[in-house]
Tab-separated table of C-alpha atoms in Angstrom:
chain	number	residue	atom	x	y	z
A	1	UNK	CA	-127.108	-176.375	58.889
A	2	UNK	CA	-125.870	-172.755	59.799
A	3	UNK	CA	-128.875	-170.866	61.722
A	4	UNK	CA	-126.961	-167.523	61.631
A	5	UNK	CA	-124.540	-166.847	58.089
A	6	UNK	CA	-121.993	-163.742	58.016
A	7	UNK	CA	-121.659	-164.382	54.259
A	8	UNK	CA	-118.472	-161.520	54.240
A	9	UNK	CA	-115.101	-163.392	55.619
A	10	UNK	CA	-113.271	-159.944	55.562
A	11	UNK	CA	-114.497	-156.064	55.056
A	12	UNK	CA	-111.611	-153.787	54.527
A	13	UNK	CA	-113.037	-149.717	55.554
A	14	UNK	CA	-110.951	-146.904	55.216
A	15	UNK	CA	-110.361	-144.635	58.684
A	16	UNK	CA	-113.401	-142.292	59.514
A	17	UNK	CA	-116.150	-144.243	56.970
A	18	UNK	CA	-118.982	-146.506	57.577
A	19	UNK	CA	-118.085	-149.783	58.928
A	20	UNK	CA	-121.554	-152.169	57.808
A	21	UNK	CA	-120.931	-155.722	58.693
A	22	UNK	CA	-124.057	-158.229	58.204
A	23	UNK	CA	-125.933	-160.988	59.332
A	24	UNK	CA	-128.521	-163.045	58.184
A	25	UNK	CA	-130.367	-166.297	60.368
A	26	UNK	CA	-132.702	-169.123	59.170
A	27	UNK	CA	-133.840	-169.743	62.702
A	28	UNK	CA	-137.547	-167.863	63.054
A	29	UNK	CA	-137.533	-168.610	66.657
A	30	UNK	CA	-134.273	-166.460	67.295
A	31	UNK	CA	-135.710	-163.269	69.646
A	32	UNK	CA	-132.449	-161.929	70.834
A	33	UNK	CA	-129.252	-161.263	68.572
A	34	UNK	CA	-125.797	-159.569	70.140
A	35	UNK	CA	-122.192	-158.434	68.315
A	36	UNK	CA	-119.411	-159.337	69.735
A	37	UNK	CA	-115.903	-158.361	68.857
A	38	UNK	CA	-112.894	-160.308	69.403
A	39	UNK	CA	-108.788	-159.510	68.829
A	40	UNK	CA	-106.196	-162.381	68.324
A	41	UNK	CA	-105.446	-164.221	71.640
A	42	UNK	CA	-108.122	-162.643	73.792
A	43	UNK	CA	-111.501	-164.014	74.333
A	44	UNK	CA	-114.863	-162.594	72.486
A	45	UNK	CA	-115.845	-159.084	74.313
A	46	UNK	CA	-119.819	-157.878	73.940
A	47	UNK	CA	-120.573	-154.798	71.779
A	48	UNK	CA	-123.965	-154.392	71.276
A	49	UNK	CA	-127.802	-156.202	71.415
A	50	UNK	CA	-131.220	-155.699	70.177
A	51	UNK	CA	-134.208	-157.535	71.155
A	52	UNK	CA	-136.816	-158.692	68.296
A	53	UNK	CA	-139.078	-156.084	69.423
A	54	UNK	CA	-136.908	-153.308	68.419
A	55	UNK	CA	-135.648	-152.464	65.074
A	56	UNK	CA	-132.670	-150.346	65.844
A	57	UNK	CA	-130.215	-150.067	68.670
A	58	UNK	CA	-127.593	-147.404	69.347
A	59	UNK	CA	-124.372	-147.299	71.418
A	60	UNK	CA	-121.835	-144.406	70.757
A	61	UNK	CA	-120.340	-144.877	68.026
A	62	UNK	CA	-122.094	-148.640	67.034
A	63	UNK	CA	-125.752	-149.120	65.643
A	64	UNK	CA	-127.397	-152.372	65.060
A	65	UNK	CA	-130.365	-153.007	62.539
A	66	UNK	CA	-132.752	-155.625	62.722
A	67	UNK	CA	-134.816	-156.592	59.550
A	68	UNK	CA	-137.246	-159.599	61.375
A	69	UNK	CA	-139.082	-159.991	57.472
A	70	UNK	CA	-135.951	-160.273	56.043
A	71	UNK	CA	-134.309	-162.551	59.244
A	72	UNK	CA	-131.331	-159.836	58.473
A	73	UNK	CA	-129.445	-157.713	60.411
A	74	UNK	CA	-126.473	-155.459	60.531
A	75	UNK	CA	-123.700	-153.335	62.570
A	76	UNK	CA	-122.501	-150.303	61.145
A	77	UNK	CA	-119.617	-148.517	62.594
A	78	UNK	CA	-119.645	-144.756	62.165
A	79	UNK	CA	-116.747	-143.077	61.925
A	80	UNK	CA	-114.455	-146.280	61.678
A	81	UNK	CA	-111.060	-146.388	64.029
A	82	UNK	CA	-107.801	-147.974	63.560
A	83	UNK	CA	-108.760	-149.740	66.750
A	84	UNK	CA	-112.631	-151.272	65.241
A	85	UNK	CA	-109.818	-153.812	63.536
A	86	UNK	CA	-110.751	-157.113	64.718
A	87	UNK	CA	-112.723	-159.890	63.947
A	88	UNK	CA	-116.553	-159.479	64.507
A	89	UNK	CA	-118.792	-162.731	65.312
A	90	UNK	CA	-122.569	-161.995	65.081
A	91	UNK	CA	-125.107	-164.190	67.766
A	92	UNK	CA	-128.305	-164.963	68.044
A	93	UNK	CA	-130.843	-166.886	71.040
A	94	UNK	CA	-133.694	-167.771	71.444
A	95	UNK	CA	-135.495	-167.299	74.774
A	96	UNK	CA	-138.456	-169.954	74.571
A	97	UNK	CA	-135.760	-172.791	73.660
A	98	UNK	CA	-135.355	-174.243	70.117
A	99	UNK	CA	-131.127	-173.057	70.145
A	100	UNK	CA	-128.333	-174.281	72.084
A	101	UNK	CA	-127.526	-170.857	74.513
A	102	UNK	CA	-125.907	-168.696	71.318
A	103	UNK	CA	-125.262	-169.830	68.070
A	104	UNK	CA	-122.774	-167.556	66.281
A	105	UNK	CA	-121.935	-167.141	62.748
A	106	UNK	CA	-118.281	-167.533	61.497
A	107	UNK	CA	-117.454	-164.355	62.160
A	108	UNK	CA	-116.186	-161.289	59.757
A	109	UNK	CA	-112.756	-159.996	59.813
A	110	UNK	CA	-112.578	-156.234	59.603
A	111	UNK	CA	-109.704	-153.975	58.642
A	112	UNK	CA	-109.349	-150.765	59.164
A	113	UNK	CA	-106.863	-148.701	56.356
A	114	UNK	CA	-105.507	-145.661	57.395
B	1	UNK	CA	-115.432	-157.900	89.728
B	2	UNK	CA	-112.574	-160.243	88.224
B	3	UNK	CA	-113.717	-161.932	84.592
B	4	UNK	CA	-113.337	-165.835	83.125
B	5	UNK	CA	-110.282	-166.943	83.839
B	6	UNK	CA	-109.594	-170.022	81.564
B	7	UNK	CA	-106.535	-172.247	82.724
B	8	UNK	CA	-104.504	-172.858	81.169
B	9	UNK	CA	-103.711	-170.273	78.633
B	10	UNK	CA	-102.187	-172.840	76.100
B	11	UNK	CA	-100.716	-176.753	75.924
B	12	UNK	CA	-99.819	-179.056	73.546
B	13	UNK	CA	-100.550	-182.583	73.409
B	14	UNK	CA	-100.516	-185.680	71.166
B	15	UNK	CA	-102.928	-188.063	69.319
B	16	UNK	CA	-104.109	-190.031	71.864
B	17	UNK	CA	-104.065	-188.318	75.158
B	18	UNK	CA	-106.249	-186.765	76.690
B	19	UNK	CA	-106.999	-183.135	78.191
B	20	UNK	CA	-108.618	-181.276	80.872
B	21	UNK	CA	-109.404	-177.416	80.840
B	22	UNK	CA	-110.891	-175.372	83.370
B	23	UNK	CA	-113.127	-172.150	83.958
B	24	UNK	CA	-114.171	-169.841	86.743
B	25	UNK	CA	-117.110	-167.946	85.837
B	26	UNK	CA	-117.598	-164.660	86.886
B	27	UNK	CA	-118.756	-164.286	90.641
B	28	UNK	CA	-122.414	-164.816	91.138
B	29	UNK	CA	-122.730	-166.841	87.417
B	30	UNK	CA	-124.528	-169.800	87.636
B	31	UNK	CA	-124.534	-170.453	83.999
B	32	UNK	CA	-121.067	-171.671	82.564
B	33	UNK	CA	-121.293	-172.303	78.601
B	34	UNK	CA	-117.951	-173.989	76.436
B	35	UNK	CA	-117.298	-173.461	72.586
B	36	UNK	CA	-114.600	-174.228	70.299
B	37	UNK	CA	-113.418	-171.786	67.721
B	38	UNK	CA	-111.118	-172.948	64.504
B	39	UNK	CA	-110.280	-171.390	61.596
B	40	UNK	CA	-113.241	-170.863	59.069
B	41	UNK	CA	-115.879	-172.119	61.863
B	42	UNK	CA	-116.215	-169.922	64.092
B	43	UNK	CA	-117.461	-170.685	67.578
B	44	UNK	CA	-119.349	-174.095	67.638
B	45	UNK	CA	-121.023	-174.836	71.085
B	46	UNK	CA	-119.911	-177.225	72.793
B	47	UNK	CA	-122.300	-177.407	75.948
B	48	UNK	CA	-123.805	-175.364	78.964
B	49	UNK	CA	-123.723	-176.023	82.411
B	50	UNK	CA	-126.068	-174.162	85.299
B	51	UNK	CA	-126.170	-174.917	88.602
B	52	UNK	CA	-123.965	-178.103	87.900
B	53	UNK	CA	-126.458	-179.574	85.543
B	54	UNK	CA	-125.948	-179.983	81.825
B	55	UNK	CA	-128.707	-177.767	80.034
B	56	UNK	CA	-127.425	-178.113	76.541
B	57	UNK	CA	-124.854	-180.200	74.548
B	58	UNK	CA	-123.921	-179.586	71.151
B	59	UNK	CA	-123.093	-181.826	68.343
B	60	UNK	CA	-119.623	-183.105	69.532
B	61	UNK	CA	-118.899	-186.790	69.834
B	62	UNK	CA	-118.807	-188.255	73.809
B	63	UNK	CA	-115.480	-187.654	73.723
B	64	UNK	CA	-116.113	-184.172	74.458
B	65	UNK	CA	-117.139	-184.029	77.993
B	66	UNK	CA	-117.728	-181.511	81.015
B	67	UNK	CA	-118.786	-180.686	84.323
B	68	UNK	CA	-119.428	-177.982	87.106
B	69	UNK	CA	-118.940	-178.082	90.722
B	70	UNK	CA	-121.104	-176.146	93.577
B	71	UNK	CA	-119.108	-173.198	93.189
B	72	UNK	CA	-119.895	-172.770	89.459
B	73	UNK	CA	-116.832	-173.506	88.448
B	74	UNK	CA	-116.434	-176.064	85.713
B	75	UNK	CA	-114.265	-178.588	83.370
B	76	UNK	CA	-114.348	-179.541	79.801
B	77	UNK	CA	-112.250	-182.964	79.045
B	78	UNK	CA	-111.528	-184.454	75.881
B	79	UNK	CA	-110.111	-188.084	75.588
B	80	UNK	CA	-108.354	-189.520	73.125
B	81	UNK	CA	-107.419	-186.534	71.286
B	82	UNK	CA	-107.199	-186.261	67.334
B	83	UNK	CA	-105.379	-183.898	65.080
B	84	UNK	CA	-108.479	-181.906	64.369
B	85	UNK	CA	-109.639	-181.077	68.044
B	86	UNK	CA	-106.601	-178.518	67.912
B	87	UNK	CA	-108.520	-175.088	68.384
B	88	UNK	CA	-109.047	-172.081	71.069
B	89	UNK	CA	-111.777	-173.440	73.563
B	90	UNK	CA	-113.656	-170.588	75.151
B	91	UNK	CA	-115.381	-170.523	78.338
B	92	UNK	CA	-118.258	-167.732	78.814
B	93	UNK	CA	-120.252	-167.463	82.290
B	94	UNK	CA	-123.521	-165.528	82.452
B	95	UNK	CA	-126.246	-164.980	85.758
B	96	UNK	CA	-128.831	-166.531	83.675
B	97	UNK	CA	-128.948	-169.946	81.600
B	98	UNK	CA	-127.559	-168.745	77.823
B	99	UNK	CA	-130.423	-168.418	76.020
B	100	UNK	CA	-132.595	-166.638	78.585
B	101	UNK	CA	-133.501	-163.594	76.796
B	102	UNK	CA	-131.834	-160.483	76.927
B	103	UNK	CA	-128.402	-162.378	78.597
B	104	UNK	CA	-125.158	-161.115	77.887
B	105	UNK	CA	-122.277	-163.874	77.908
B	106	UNK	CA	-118.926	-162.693	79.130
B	107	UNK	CA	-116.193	-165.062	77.651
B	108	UNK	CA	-112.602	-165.951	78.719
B	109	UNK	CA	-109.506	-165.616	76.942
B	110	UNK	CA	-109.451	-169.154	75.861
B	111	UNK	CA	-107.602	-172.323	76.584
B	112	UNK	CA	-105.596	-172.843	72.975
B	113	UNK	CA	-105.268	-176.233	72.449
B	114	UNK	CA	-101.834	-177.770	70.161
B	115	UNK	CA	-102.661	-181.785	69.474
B	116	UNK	CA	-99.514	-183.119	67.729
């Protein structure tokens, strides 16, 4: 059973337009969800987090949505770089217990065209 | 600070033998978490240590083992390897136990894993 789904296996964005990668979770206890980004050979590296209590989170260039009702949320990437190519594993915990530390989803690959 | 430094970077092995991979954590995390990651799963959890006490395990057979010494620094071993346990094994290392709140996991590069 797959708590958190990233239901896109690739997203292909053209240089300097929206980047939206999603997420969705089954897991109603889930309180705390993060984005990481990872390139081949090198470990997973932390982007961005929002807690349940907020609905929107903003770093530079990255924003993350959080829909609780709809147990969706998403990262969009505005303007896209050359160097936002990598693959992009969405994770969710929760803090009272009920998960195992993070579960991830399967990750989505993104490519950026020039 | 230095990061997760996994060791080693990459073997190879056969059906049969068995493996041992290690992780030190960031300085001052107490909380060392392993997953695998293969193609088309993404990162499966494998289990969390803090302290040097097994919080969480995650739905791998026994084979799948670990531990963590006084200095936080810990081992995963797998016996009696099988085709399918080829994969990248990640380490991660946090202050708090993973799935306290608003914690950030900081992962390694990975210990890729060949079984032959």
């Amino acid at each position: 059973d797959q708590q958190v789904k990233q239901n896109s296996p690739s997203l292909s964005v053209q240089e300097g337009r929206i980047s939206i990668l999603n997420c969705d979770y089954t897991n109603s206890m889930f309180d705390y969800f993060l984005w990481y980004k990872k390139y081949p050979a090198e470990g997973p590296t932390f982007l961005i987090s929002i807690s349940s209590i907020k609905d929107k989170n903003e770093d530079g260039r990255f924003t993350v949505f959080l829909n609780k009702s709809a147990k969706h949320l998403s990262l969009h990437i505005v303007p896209s770089q050359p160097g936002d190519s990598a693959v992009y594993f969405c994770a969710a915990s929760a803090s009272g217990g009920g998960a195992d530390g993070l579960t991830f989803g399967k990750g989505t690959h993104l490519i950026i065209q020039p | 600070k230095a990061g997760v430094t996994q060791t080693p970077r990459y073997l190879i092995k056969t059906r049969g033998q068995q493996v041992t991979l290690s992780c030190s954590p960031i300085s001052g995390h107490r909380s060392v978490s392993w997953y695998q990651q293969t193609p088309g799963q993404g990162l499966q959890f494998l289990f969390e240590y803090f302290s040097e006490t097994q919080r969480n395990k995650g739905n791998f057979p026994g084979r799948f083992s670990g531990r963590q010494f006084s200095n936080s620094r810990s081992e995963m071993n797998v016996s009696t390897l099988e085709l399918g346990d080829s994969a990248l094994y990640l380490c991660a290392s946090s202050e708090r136990p993973a799935g306290s709140g608003a914690n950030v996991l900081t992962f390694g590069a990975g210990s890729r894993l060949t079984v032959l």
